[in-house]
PDB file of C-alpha atoms in Angstrom:
ATOM      1  CA  MET V 644      18.250 -90.383  40.650  1.00 52.00           C
ATOM      2  CA  THR V 645      15.186 -88.554  39.430  1.00 44.00           C
ATOM      3  CA  ALA V 646      11.501 -89.385  39.754  1.00 35.00           C
ATOM      4  CA  GLY V 647       9.290 -86.825  38.134  1.00 38.00           C
ATOM      5  CA  LYS V 648      10.670 -83.378  38.774  1.00 56.00           C
ATOM      6  CA  GLY V 649      13.789 -82.825  40.795  1.00 73.00           C
ATOM      7  CA  PHE V 650      16.781 -84.704  42.126  1.00 72.00           C
ATOM      8  CA  ILE V 651      16.197 -87.512  44.627  1.00 72.00           C
ATOM      9  CA  LEU V 652      18.998 -88.199  47.091  1.00 71.00           C
ATOM     10  CA  PRO V 653      19.681 -91.949  47.159  1.00 74.00           C
ATOM     11  CA  PRO V 654      20.116 -93.724  50.500  1.00 69.00           C
ATOM     12  CA  ARG V 655      23.555 -94.353  51.889  1.00 66.00           C
ATOM     13  CA  SER V 656      25.110 -97.707  51.061  1.00 54.00           C
ATOM     14  CA  SER V 657      28.546 -99.287  50.976  1.00 42.00           C
ATOM     15  CA  ASP V 658      31.395 -96.802  50.889  1.00 43.00           C
ATOM     16  CA  GLY V 659      33.833 -99.241  49.270  1.00 42.00           C
ATOM     17  CA  MET V 660      35.161 -99.140  45.729  1.00 41.00           C
ATOM     18  CA  PHE V 661      33.398-101.173  43.082  1.00 38.00           C
ATOM     19  CA  ASP V 662      35.159-104.256  41.829  1.00 38.00           C
ATOM     20  CA  ALA V 663      35.841-104.675  38.140  1.00 36.00           C
ATOM     21  CA  GLU V 664      32.954-106.039  36.080  1.00 40.00           C
ATOM     22  CA  GLN V 665      32.716-107.731  32.719  1.00 37.00           C
ATOM     23  CA  SER V 666      30.283-106.178  30.253  1.00 36.00           C
ATOM     24  CA  ASP V 667      28.997-107.161  26.862  1.00 39.00           C
ATOM     25  CA  GLY V 668      29.764-104.876  23.944  1.00 37.00           C
ATOM     26  CA  ASP V 669      32.632-104.419  21.556  1.00 40.00           C
ATOM     27  CA  THR V 670      33.781-100.880  22.410  1.00 43.00           C
ATOM     28  CA  PRO V 671      35.785 -99.737  24.157  1.00 50.00           C
ATOM     29  CA  SER V 672      37.944-102.254  26.022  1.00 68.00           C
ATOM     30  CA  VAL V 673      37.962-100.301  29.311  1.00 91.00           C
ATOM     31  CA  VAL V 674      35.469 -97.855  30.799  1.00 95.00           C
ATOM     32  CA  VAL V 675      35.962 -96.332  34.232  1.00 96.00           C
ATOM     33  CA  TYR V 676      33.121 -94.630  36.078  1.00 96.00           C
ATOM     34  CA  ALA V 677      34.768 -91.821  38.014  1.00 97.00           C
ATOM     35  CA  PHE V 678      33.063 -90.809  41.274  1.00 96.00           C
ATOM     36  CA  ALA V 679      31.022 -94.013  41.283  1.00 94.00           C
ATOM     37  CA  ASP V 680      30.411 -95.639  44.644  1.00 90.00           C
ATOM     38  CA  GLY V 681      27.674 -97.687  46.231  1.00 83.00           C
ATOM     39  CA  ARG V 682      25.347 -94.684  46.097  1.00 91.00           C
ATOM     40  CA  PHE V 683      26.050 -92.785  42.881  1.00 95.00           C
ATOM     41  CA  ALA V 684      26.822 -94.006  39.353  1.00 94.00           C
ATOM     42  CA  GLY V 685      29.388 -91.296  38.561  1.00 95.00           C
ATOM     43  CA  ASN V 686      30.686 -90.312  35.117  1.00 96.00           C
ATOM     44  CA  PRO V 687      32.161 -92.776  32.575  1.00 95.00           C
ATOM     45  CA  ALA V 688      35.305 -92.345  30.519  1.00 96.00           C
ATOM     46  CA  ALA V 689      36.808 -94.712  27.948  1.00 96.00           C
ATOM     47  CA  ILE V 690      40.526 -95.293  28.483  1.00 95.00           C
ATOM     48  CA  MET V 691      43.023 -95.978  25.679  1.00 94.00           C
ATOM     49  CA  LEU V 692      46.774 -96.542  26.146  1.00 93.00           C
ATOM     50  CA  TYR V 693      49.241 -96.109  23.263  1.00 91.00           C
ATOM     51  CA  ASP V 694      52.972 -96.040  22.663  1.00 90.00           C
ATOM     52  CA  ARG V 695      52.247 -93.460  19.948  1.00 90.00           C
ATOM     53  CA  TYR V 696      49.092 -91.344  19.674  1.00 88.00           C
ATOM     54  CA  PRO V 697      46.759 -91.718  16.697  1.00 91.00           C
ATOM     55  CA  ALA V 698      46.184 -88.644  14.542  1.00 93.00           C
ATOM     56  CA  MET V 699      43.695 -86.150  15.973  1.00 93.00           C
ATOM     57  CA  ALA V 700      41.068 -87.093  13.368  1.00 95.00           C
ATOM     58  CA  GLU V 701      41.331 -90.734  14.440  1.00 95.00           C
ATOM     59  CA  CYS V 702      41.042 -89.758  18.104  1.00 95.00           C
ATOM     60  CA  LEU V 703      37.762 -87.982  17.315  1.00 95.00           C
ATOM     61  CA  GLN V 704      36.545 -90.971  15.298  1.00 95.00           C
ATOM     62  CA  LEU V 705      37.300 -93.307  18.200  1.00 94.00           C
ATOM     63  CA  ALA V 706      35.526 -90.999  20.647  1.00 94.00           C
ATOM     64  CA  GLN V 707      32.483 -90.975  18.373  1.00 93.00           C
ATOM     65  CA  ARG V 708      32.611 -94.764  18.071  1.00 93.00           C
ATOM     66  CA  TYR V 709      32.878 -95.327  21.821  1.00 92.00           C
ATOM     67  CA  ARG V 710      30.059 -92.865  22.602  1.00 91.00           C
ATOM     68  CA  GLN V 711      31.291 -92.089  26.097  1.00 94.00           C
ATOM     69  CA  PRO V 712      31.171 -88.538  27.450  1.00 92.00           C
ATOM     70  CA  VAL V 713      34.968 -88.467  27.232  1.00 95.00           C
ATOM     71  CA  THR V 714      37.585 -90.774  25.758  1.00 96.00           C
ATOM     72  CA  VAL V 715      41.006 -90.540  27.411  1.00 97.00           C
ATOM     73  CA  PHE V 716      44.124 -91.178  25.338  1.00 96.00           C
ATOM     74  CA  LEU V 717      47.263 -92.053  27.277  1.00 96.00           C
ATOM     75  CA  ARG V 718      50.818 -92.386  26.033  1.00 95.00           C
ATOM     76  CA  THR V 719      53.512 -94.064  28.102  1.00 93.00           C
ATOM     77  CA  LEU V 720      56.559 -91.883  28.794  1.00 95.00           C
ATOM     78  CA  GLU V 721      60.071 -93.032  29.620  1.00 92.00           C
ATOM     79  CA  GLU V 722      59.986 -92.170  33.309  1.00 92.00           C
ATOM     80  CA  THR V 723      58.125 -94.729  35.410  1.00 90.00           C
ATOM     81  CA  GLY V 724      54.683 -93.555  36.454  1.00 92.00           C
ATOM     82  CA  HIS V 725      54.573 -90.731  33.880  1.00 95.00           C
ATOM     83  CA  PHE V 726      52.032 -90.568  31.046  1.00 96.00           C
ATOM     84  CA  GLU V 727      50.922 -88.042  28.485  1.00 97.00           C
ATOM     85  CA  ILE V 728      47.156 -87.514  28.590  1.00 97.00           C
ATOM     86  CA  ARG V 729      44.593 -86.091  26.157  1.00 97.00           C
ATOM     87  CA  TRP V 730      40.807 -85.922  26.425  1.00 96.00           C
ATOM     88  CA  PHE V 731      38.233 -85.995  23.621  1.00 96.00           C
ATOM     89  CA  THR V 732      34.473 -85.589  23.536  1.00 92.00           C
ATOM     90  CA  GLN V 733      32.674 -86.694  20.387  1.00 92.00           C
ATOM     91  CA  ASN V 734      33.372 -83.388  18.682  1.00 92.00           C
ATOM     92  CA  ALA V 735      36.275 -81.650  20.438  1.00 92.00           C
ATOM     93  CA  GLU V 736      39.576 -82.039  22.247  1.00 94.00           C
ATOM     94  CA  LEU V 737      39.413 -80.630  25.783  1.00 93.00           C
ATOM     95  CA  ASP V 738      41.989 -78.476  27.562  1.00 91.00           C
ATOM     96  CA  LEU V 739      41.232 -80.239  30.853  1.00 91.00           C
ATOM     97  CA  CYS V 740      39.009 -83.099  31.957  1.00 94.00           C
ATOM     98  CA  GLY V 741      39.217 -83.933  35.632  1.00 95.00           C
ATOM     99  CA  HIS V 742      36.888 -86.926  35.681  1.00 96.00           C
ATOM    100  CA  GLY V 743      38.812 -88.440  32.764  1.00 97.00           C
ATOM    101  CA  THR V 744      42.074 -87.883  34.649  1.00 97.00           C
ATOM    102  CA  LEU V 745      40.763 -89.507  37.813  1.00 97.00           C
ATOM    103  CA  ALA V 746      39.371 -92.404  35.748  1.00 97.00           C
ATOM    104  CA  ALA V 747      42.710 -92.903  33.984  1.00 96.00           C
ATOM    105  CA  ALA V 748      44.603 -92.811  37.291  1.00 96.00           C
ATOM    106  CA  TYR V 749      42.280 -95.371  38.836  1.00 95.00           C
ATOM    107  CA  TRP V 750      42.721 -97.736  35.891  1.00 94.00           C
ATOM    108  CA  LEU V 751      46.524 -97.327  35.902  1.00 94.00           C
ATOM    109  CA  PHE V 752      46.685 -97.975  39.636  1.00 93.00           C
ATOM    110  CA  ARG V 753      44.563-101.095  39.214  1.00 90.00           C
ATOM    111  CA  ALA V 754      46.932-102.243  36.435  1.00 87.00           C
ATOM    112  CA  GLY V 755      49.972-101.721  38.660  1.00 85.00           C
ATOM    113  CA  ASN V 756      51.390 -98.750  36.757  1.00 79.00           C
ATOM    114  CA  GLY V 757      51.750 -96.350  39.664  1.00 65.00           C
ATOM    115  CA  ARG V 758      55.107 -95.966  41.404  1.00 68.00           C
ATOM    116  CA  SER V 759      54.596 -95.618  45.160  1.00 72.00           C
ATOM    117  CA  ASN V 760      50.874 -95.086  44.524  1.00 84.00           C
ATOM    118  CA  ARG V 761      51.563 -91.928  42.520  1.00 92.00           C
ATOM    119  CA  ILE V 762      51.116 -91.102  38.814  1.00 95.00           C
ATOM    120  CA  SER V 763      52.004 -87.949  36.886  1.00 96.00           C
ATOM    121  CA  PHE V 764      50.109 -86.890  33.772  1.00 97.00           C
ATOM    122  CA  HIS V 765      51.635 -84.488  31.228  1.00 97.00           C
ATOM    123  CA  SER V 766      48.832 -82.458  29.649  1.00 96.00           C
ATOM    124  CA  ARG V 767      47.985 -79.283  27.770  1.00 92.00           C
ATOM    125  CA  ASN V 768      47.343 -77.843  31.249  1.00 89.00           C
ATOM    126  CA  GLY V 769      50.749 -78.825  32.588  1.00 93.00           C
ATOM    127  CA  LEU V 770      51.661 -81.564  35.029  1.00 96.00           C
ATOM    128  CA  LEU V 771      48.743 -83.242  36.834  1.00 97.00           C
ATOM    129  CA  ASP V 772      49.575 -85.509  39.770  1.00 97.00           C
ATOM    130  CA  ALA V 773      47.334 -88.296  41.050  1.00 97.00           C
ATOM    131  CA  TRP V 774      47.688 -90.598  44.049  1.00 96.00           C
ATOM    132  CA  LEU V 775      45.835 -93.153  46.124  1.00 94.00           C
ATOM    133  CA  GLN V 776      44.590 -92.131  49.555  1.00 92.00           C
ATOM    134  CA  GLY V 777      42.720 -94.925  51.268  1.00 89.00           C
ATOM    135  CA  ASP V 778      40.147 -96.240  48.804  1.00 88.00           C
ATOM    136  CA  ALA V 779      39.935 -92.985  46.850  1.00 94.00           C
ATOM    137  CA  VAL V 780      41.944 -91.433  44.049  1.00 96.00           C
ATOM    138  CA  ARG V 781      43.020 -87.822  44.472  1.00 98.00           C
ATOM    139  CA  VAL V 782      44.080 -85.546  41.641  1.00 98.00           C
ATOM    140  CA  ALA V 783      45.805 -82.155  41.906  1.00 98.00           C
ATOM    141  CA  LEU V 784      44.358 -79.779  39.323  1.00 96.00           C
ATOM    142  CA  PRO V 785      44.816 -76.074  38.538  1.00 94.00           C
ATOM    143  CA  VAL V 786      42.741 -73.492  40.333  1.00 96.00           C
ATOM    144  CA  ILE V 787      40.595 -71.659  37.768  1.00 95.00           C
ATOM    145  CA  ASP V 788      39.468 -68.251  39.001  1.00 96.00           C
ATOM    146  CA  THR V 789      36.293 -66.537  37.878  1.00 98.00           C
ATOM    147  CA  ILE V 790      35.335 -62.872  37.600  1.00 98.00           C
ATOM    148  CA  PRO V 791      31.949 -61.122  37.593  1.00 98.00           C
ATOM    149  CA  VAL V 792      30.374 -60.724  34.160  1.00 98.00           C
ATOM    150  CA  ASP V 793      29.422 -57.391  32.664  1.00 97.00           C
ATOM    151  CA  PRO V 794      25.717 -56.338  32.574  1.00 97.00           C
ATOM    152  CA  MET V 795      25.190 -57.422  28.950  1.00 97.00           C
ATOM    153  CA  GLU V 796      26.575 -60.892  29.635  1.00 97.00           C
ATOM    154  CA  TYR V 797      24.506 -61.127  32.817  1.00 98.00           C
ATOM    155  CA  GLU V 798      21.283 -60.356  30.979  1.00 98.00           C
ATOM    156  CA  ALA V 799      22.038 -62.756  28.127  1.00 97.00           C
ATOM    157  CA  VAL V 800      23.067 -65.720  30.311  1.00 98.00           C
ATOM    158  CA  GLN V 801      20.094 -65.256  32.655  1.00 98.00           C
ATOM    159  CA  ARG V 802      17.724 -65.086  29.673  1.00 98.00           C
ATOM    160  CA  TYR V 803      19.081 -68.244  28.061  1.00 98.00           C
ATOM    161  CA  MET V 804      19.096 -70.113  31.382  1.00 98.00           C
ATOM    162  CA  GLY V 805      15.501 -69.029  32.014  1.00 98.00           C
ATOM    163  CA  ILE V 806      15.739 -68.622  35.805  1.00 97.00           C
ATOM    164  CA  PRO V 807      16.344 -65.814  38.317  1.00 95.00           C
ATOM    165  CA  VAL V 808      19.971 -65.790  39.381  1.00 97.00           C
ATOM    166  CA  LYS V 809      21.945 -64.352  42.290  1.00 98.00           C
ATOM    167  CA  GLU V 810      25.322 -63.921  40.579  1.00 98.00           C
ATOM    168  CA  ILE V 811      27.010 -64.812  37.300  1.00 98.00           C
ATOM    169  CA  ARG V 812      30.759 -65.229  36.959  1.00 98.00           C
ATOM    170  CA  LYS V 813      32.978 -66.366  34.119  1.00 98.00           C
ATOM    171  CA  ALA V 814      36.211 -68.221  33.595  1.00 97.00           C
ATOM    172  CA  TYR V 815      38.117 -68.447  30.330  1.00 93.00           C
ATOM    173  CA  ASP V 816      35.749 -71.136  29.036  1.00 93.00           C
ATOM    174  CA  ASP V 817      32.645 -71.447  31.247  1.00 97.00           C
ATOM    175  CA  TYR V 818      30.039 -69.364  33.042  1.00 98.00           C
ATOM    176  CA  VAL V 819      29.214 -69.996  36.703  1.00 98.00           C
ATOM    177  CA  VAL V 820      25.590 -69.211  37.576  1.00 98.00           C
ATOM    178  CA  VAL V 821      24.931 -68.883  41.306  1.00 98.00           C
ATOM    179  CA  VAL V 822      21.347 -69.165  42.574  1.00 98.00           C
ATOM    180  CA  ASP V 823      19.741 -68.580  45.969  1.00 97.00           C
ATOM    181  CA  HIS V 824      18.621 -72.072  46.897  1.00 97.00           C
ATOM    182  CA  GLU V 825      19.630 -75.689  46.365  1.00 98.00           C
ATOM    183  CA  ARG V 826      16.157 -76.554  45.027  1.00 97.00           C
ATOM    184  CA  VAL V 827      16.675 -74.251  42.050  1.00 98.00           C
ATOM    185  CA  VAL V 828      19.635 -76.423  41.063  1.00 98.00           C
ATOM    186  CA  LEU V 829      17.970 -79.731  41.905  1.00 97.00           C
ATOM    187  CA  ASP V 830      14.686 -78.966  40.110  1.00 97.00           C
ATOM    188  CA  TYR V 831      16.094 -77.100  37.106  1.00 98.00           C
ATOM    189  CA  GLU V 832      14.769 -78.358  33.751  1.00 97.00           C
ATOM    190  CA  PRO V 833      17.352 -77.296  31.132  1.00 98.00           C
ATOM    191  CA  ASN V 834      16.497 -76.196  27.618  1.00 98.00           C
ATOM    192  CA  PHE V 835      19.637 -77.383  25.866  1.00 98.00           C
ATOM    193  CA  ARG V 836      18.851 -75.561  22.647  1.00 97.00           C
ATOM    194  CA  SER V 837      18.654 -72.313  24.599  1.00 98.00           C
ATOM    195  CA  ILE V 838      21.785 -73.025  26.655  1.00 98.00           C
ATOM    196  CA  ALA V 839      23.691 -73.768  23.440  1.00 97.00           C
ATOM    197  CA  GLN V 840      23.140 -70.120  22.447  1.00 97.00           C
ATOM    198  CA  ILE V 841      25.482 -69.035  25.262  1.00 97.00           C
ATOM    199  CA  ASP V 842      28.954 -68.367  23.884  1.00 96.00           C
ATOM    200  CA  CYS V 843      31.025 -70.683  26.098  1.00 96.00           C
ATOM    201  CA  ARG V 844      32.082 -74.272  26.613  1.00 95.00           C
ATOM    202  CA  GLY V 845      29.483 -74.821  29.335  1.00 97.00           C
ATOM    203  CA  VAL V 846      27.460 -73.395  32.209  1.00 98.00           C
ATOM    204  CA  VAL V 847      27.758 -74.394  35.867  1.00 98.00           C
ATOM    205  CA  LEU V 848      24.592 -73.970  37.944  1.00 98.00           C
ATOM    206  CA  THR V 849      25.365 -73.934  41.658  1.00 98.00           C
ATOM    207  CA  ALA V 850      24.090 -73.089  45.140  1.00 98.00           C
ATOM    208  CA  LEU V 851      24.944 -73.560  48.779  1.00 98.00           C
ATOM    209  CA  VAL V 852      23.248 -76.472  50.534  1.00 98.00           C
ATOM    210  CA  ASP V 853      20.970 -75.927  53.513  1.00 96.00           C
ATOM    211  CA  PRO V 854      23.024 -77.472  56.365  1.00 96.00           C
ATOM    212  CA  GLY V 855      19.850 -78.439  58.227  1.00 96.00           C
ATOM    213  CA  GLY V 856      18.087 -79.963  55.233  1.00 95.00           C
ATOM    214  CA  ALA V 857      17.988 -83.306  53.484  1.00 94.00           C
ATOM    215  CA  PHE V 858      21.230 -82.538  51.637  1.00 96.00           C
ATOM    216  CA  GLY V 859      23.059 -81.233  54.712  1.00 96.00           C
ATOM    217  CA  GLU V 860      25.887 -83.781  54.400  1.00 96.00           C
ATOM    218  CA  PHE V 861      27.152 -81.659  51.486  1.00 98.00           C
ATOM    219  CA  ASP V 862      28.381 -78.070  51.356  1.00 98.00           C
ATOM    220  CA  ILE V 863      27.534 -77.161  47.760  1.00 98.00           C
ATOM    221  CA  VAL V 864      25.498 -78.565  44.900  1.00 98.00           C
ATOM    222  CA  SER V 865      25.915 -78.073  41.163  1.00 98.00           C
ATOM    223  CA  ARG V 866      24.998 -79.219  37.669  1.00 98.00           C
ATOM    224  CA  PHE V 867      26.924 -78.631  34.438  1.00 98.00           C
ATOM    225  CA  PHE V 868      25.508 -78.141  30.950  1.00 98.00           C
ATOM    226  CA  SER V 869      27.668 -78.185  27.823  1.00 96.00           C
ATOM    227  CA  PRO V 870      25.599 -78.890  24.694  1.00 96.00           C
ATOM    228  CA  ARG V 871      28.175 -77.119  22.520  1.00 94.00           C
ATOM    229  CA  ILE V 872      30.692 -79.908  23.092  1.00 91.00           C
ATOM    230  CA  ALA V 873      28.161 -82.736  22.666  1.00 89.00           C
ATOM    231  CA  ILE V 874      27.530 -83.264  26.395  1.00 91.00           C
ATOM    232  CA  ASN V 875      24.094 -81.870  27.205  1.00 96.00           C
ATOM    233  CA  GLU V 876      24.506 -82.463  30.929  1.00 97.00           C
ATOM    234  CA  ASP V 877      27.823 -83.646  32.314  1.00 95.00           C
ATOM    235  CA  GLN V 878      27.256 -86.268  34.996  1.00 96.00           C
ATOM    236  CA  VAL V 879      30.269 -85.180  37.088  1.00 97.00           C
ATOM    237  CA  CYS V 880      32.394 -82.285  35.828  1.00 95.00           C
ATOM    238  CA  VAL V 881      35.646 -81.880  37.741  1.00 96.00           C
ATOM    239  CA  SER V 882      36.965 -78.934  35.743  1.00 94.00           C
ATOM    240  CA  ALA V 883      33.804 -77.048  36.758  1.00 96.00           C
ATOM    241  CA  HIS V 884      34.765 -77.675  40.393  1.00 97.00           C
ATOM    242  CA  CYS V 885      38.172 -76.119  39.728  1.00 97.00           C
ATOM    243  CA  LYS V 886      36.105 -72.921  39.328  1.00 98.00           C
ATOM    244  CA  LEU V 887      33.560 -73.615  42.057  1.00 98.00           C
ATOM    245  CA  TYR V 888      36.136 -74.459  44.728  1.00 98.00           C
ATOM    246  CA  PRO V 889      37.911 -71.073  44.987  1.00 98.00           C
ATOM    247  CA  TYR V 890      34.581 -69.232  44.854  1.00 98.00           C
ATOM    248  CA  TRP V 891      32.780 -71.263  47.524  1.00 98.00           C
ATOM    249  CA  ALA V 892      35.903 -71.638  49.702  1.00 98.00           C
ATOM    250  CA  ARG V 893      36.021 -67.828  49.904  1.00 97.00           C
ATOM    251  CA  VAL V 894      32.286 -67.555  50.613  1.00 98.00           C
ATOM    252  CA  LEU V 895      32.344 -70.229  53.323  1.00 98.00           C
ATOM    253  CA  GLY V 896      35.765 -69.383  54.733  1.00 98.00           C
ATOM    254  CA  ARG V 897      36.791 -73.044  54.607  1.00 96.00           C
ATOM    255  CA  THR V 898      39.302 -75.120  52.681  1.00 96.00           C
ATOM    256  CA  ASP V 899      37.653 -78.567  52.833  1.00 98.00           C
ATOM    257  CA  LEU V 900      34.394 -78.877  50.932  1.00 98.00           C
ATOM    258  CA  ARG V 901      32.080 -81.743  50.041  1.00 98.00           C
ATOM    259  CA  ALA V 902      30.323 -81.214  46.737  1.00 98.00           C
ATOM    260  CA  LEU V 903      27.348 -82.985  45.181  1.00 98.00           C
ATOM    261  CA  GLN V 904      26.866 -82.954  41.428  1.00 98.00           C
ATOM    262  CA  ALA V 905      23.120 -83.552  41.166  1.00 97.00           C
ATOM    263  CA  SER V 906      22.972 -85.053  37.688  1.00 96.00           C
ATOM    264  CA  GLU V 907      20.991 -88.150  36.755  1.00 94.00           C
ATOM    265  CA  SER V 908      23.933 -90.392  37.710  1.00 94.00           C
ATOM    266  CA  GLY V 909      25.267 -88.136  40.453  1.00 96.00           C
ATOM    267  CA  GLY V 910      28.597 -88.020  42.178  1.00 96.00           C
ATOM    268  CA  VAL V 911      30.359 -86.746  45.301  1.00 97.00           C
ATOM    269  CA  LEU V 912      33.605 -84.788  45.118  1.00 98.00           C
ATOM    270  CA  GLU V 913      35.856 -84.183  48.114  1.00 98.00           C
ATOM    271  CA  LEU V 914      37.580 -80.817  47.570  1.00 98.00           C
ATOM    272  CA  SER V 915      40.582 -79.275  49.284  1.00 98.00           C
ATOM    273  CA  SER V 916      43.715 -77.352  48.299  1.00 97.00           C
ATOM    274  CA  SER V 917      47.479 -77.710  48.502  1.00 96.00           C
ATOM    275  CA  ASP V 918      50.338 -75.717  46.963  1.00 94.00           C
ATOM    276  CA  GLY V 919      47.929 -73.580  44.971  1.00 94.00           C
ATOM    277  CA  ARG V 920      46.133 -76.573  43.431  1.00 97.00           C
ATOM    278  CA  VAL V 921      42.607 -77.895  43.838  1.00 98.00           C
ATOM    279  CA  ILE V 922      42.711 -81.428  45.246  1.00 98.00           C
ATOM    280  CA  VAL V 923      39.747 -83.461  44.017  1.00 98.00           C
ATOM    281  CA  GLY V 924      39.056 -86.877  45.520  1.00 98.00           C
ATOM    282  CA  GLY V 925      36.639 -89.635  44.607  1.00 97.00           C
ATOM    283  CA  ARG V 926      36.098 -93.334  44.146  1.00 96.00           C
ATOM    284  CA  ALA V 927      35.635 -95.205  40.881  1.00 95.00           C
ATOM    285  CA  LYS V 928      34.280 -98.315  39.167  1.00 93.00           C
ATOM    286  CA  LEU V 929      36.082-100.277  36.453  1.00 91.00           C
ATOM    287  CA  VAL V 930      34.189-102.005  33.648  1.00 84.00           C
ATOM    288  CA  LEU V 931      36.073-104.415  31.368  1.00 68.00           C
ATOM    289  CA  ARG V 932      34.498-104.999  27.972  1.00 59.00           C
ATOM    290  CA  HIS V 933      35.044-107.987  25.727  1.00 42.00           C
TER     291      HIS V 933
END
């Protein structure tokens, strides 16, 4: 996606879902690339299904072994179409991972585990519903509101990010850094050692898209940096969009948004809301490993 400095928008291609592929390698058995389509590579997650979860230490060891951004652990529950879900990076268990949830739902649907094209995940963040809509998976996730930071936080975050900013907001775990122009996001060259000094899970860098420009098919653009949890730059971070959606929906006065995460792999997220939840939609690609 990048050539020299800055993000390069790939040309449009097929809008259909990828078919499953076989891949060499011994770990893990299943990897799903959430938000992958014929244009963007999306974000991978390893998927594991158990009748009983391993101990937490073993979950972390497996995540380290698989070396994916996130490893998803599923446990089958008694009610059809219901699963317990947990998400691990290589050094931490997450409270919420949207791309891992969408990846898990896509794999379960492909395996015929969804009742009436609907799956419910029981998580540390409550019940998360997923369903098929056309050729995309949609997941209902909690809205995560943000508030303006105080002046000391503003100065510190701006200093560690190393760029002029328009606004800085915070959620319970992340900072949201709003800048004036899409090119600031697209061309940003992160210093991960500096960003790791910020006391948070991660930092979302975001801007509105120029509707008359090359990226005008999208409404907003973002990137997400989380070196503290062993993901320097997240390729597609859905939980970050649970914070971006309420902010940008208010700014734009709209409820349906199309978001571009301008990482190296890239991904498109269709955002809307229903019953106080953020609805995130995207396609996926399944890779089966030997």
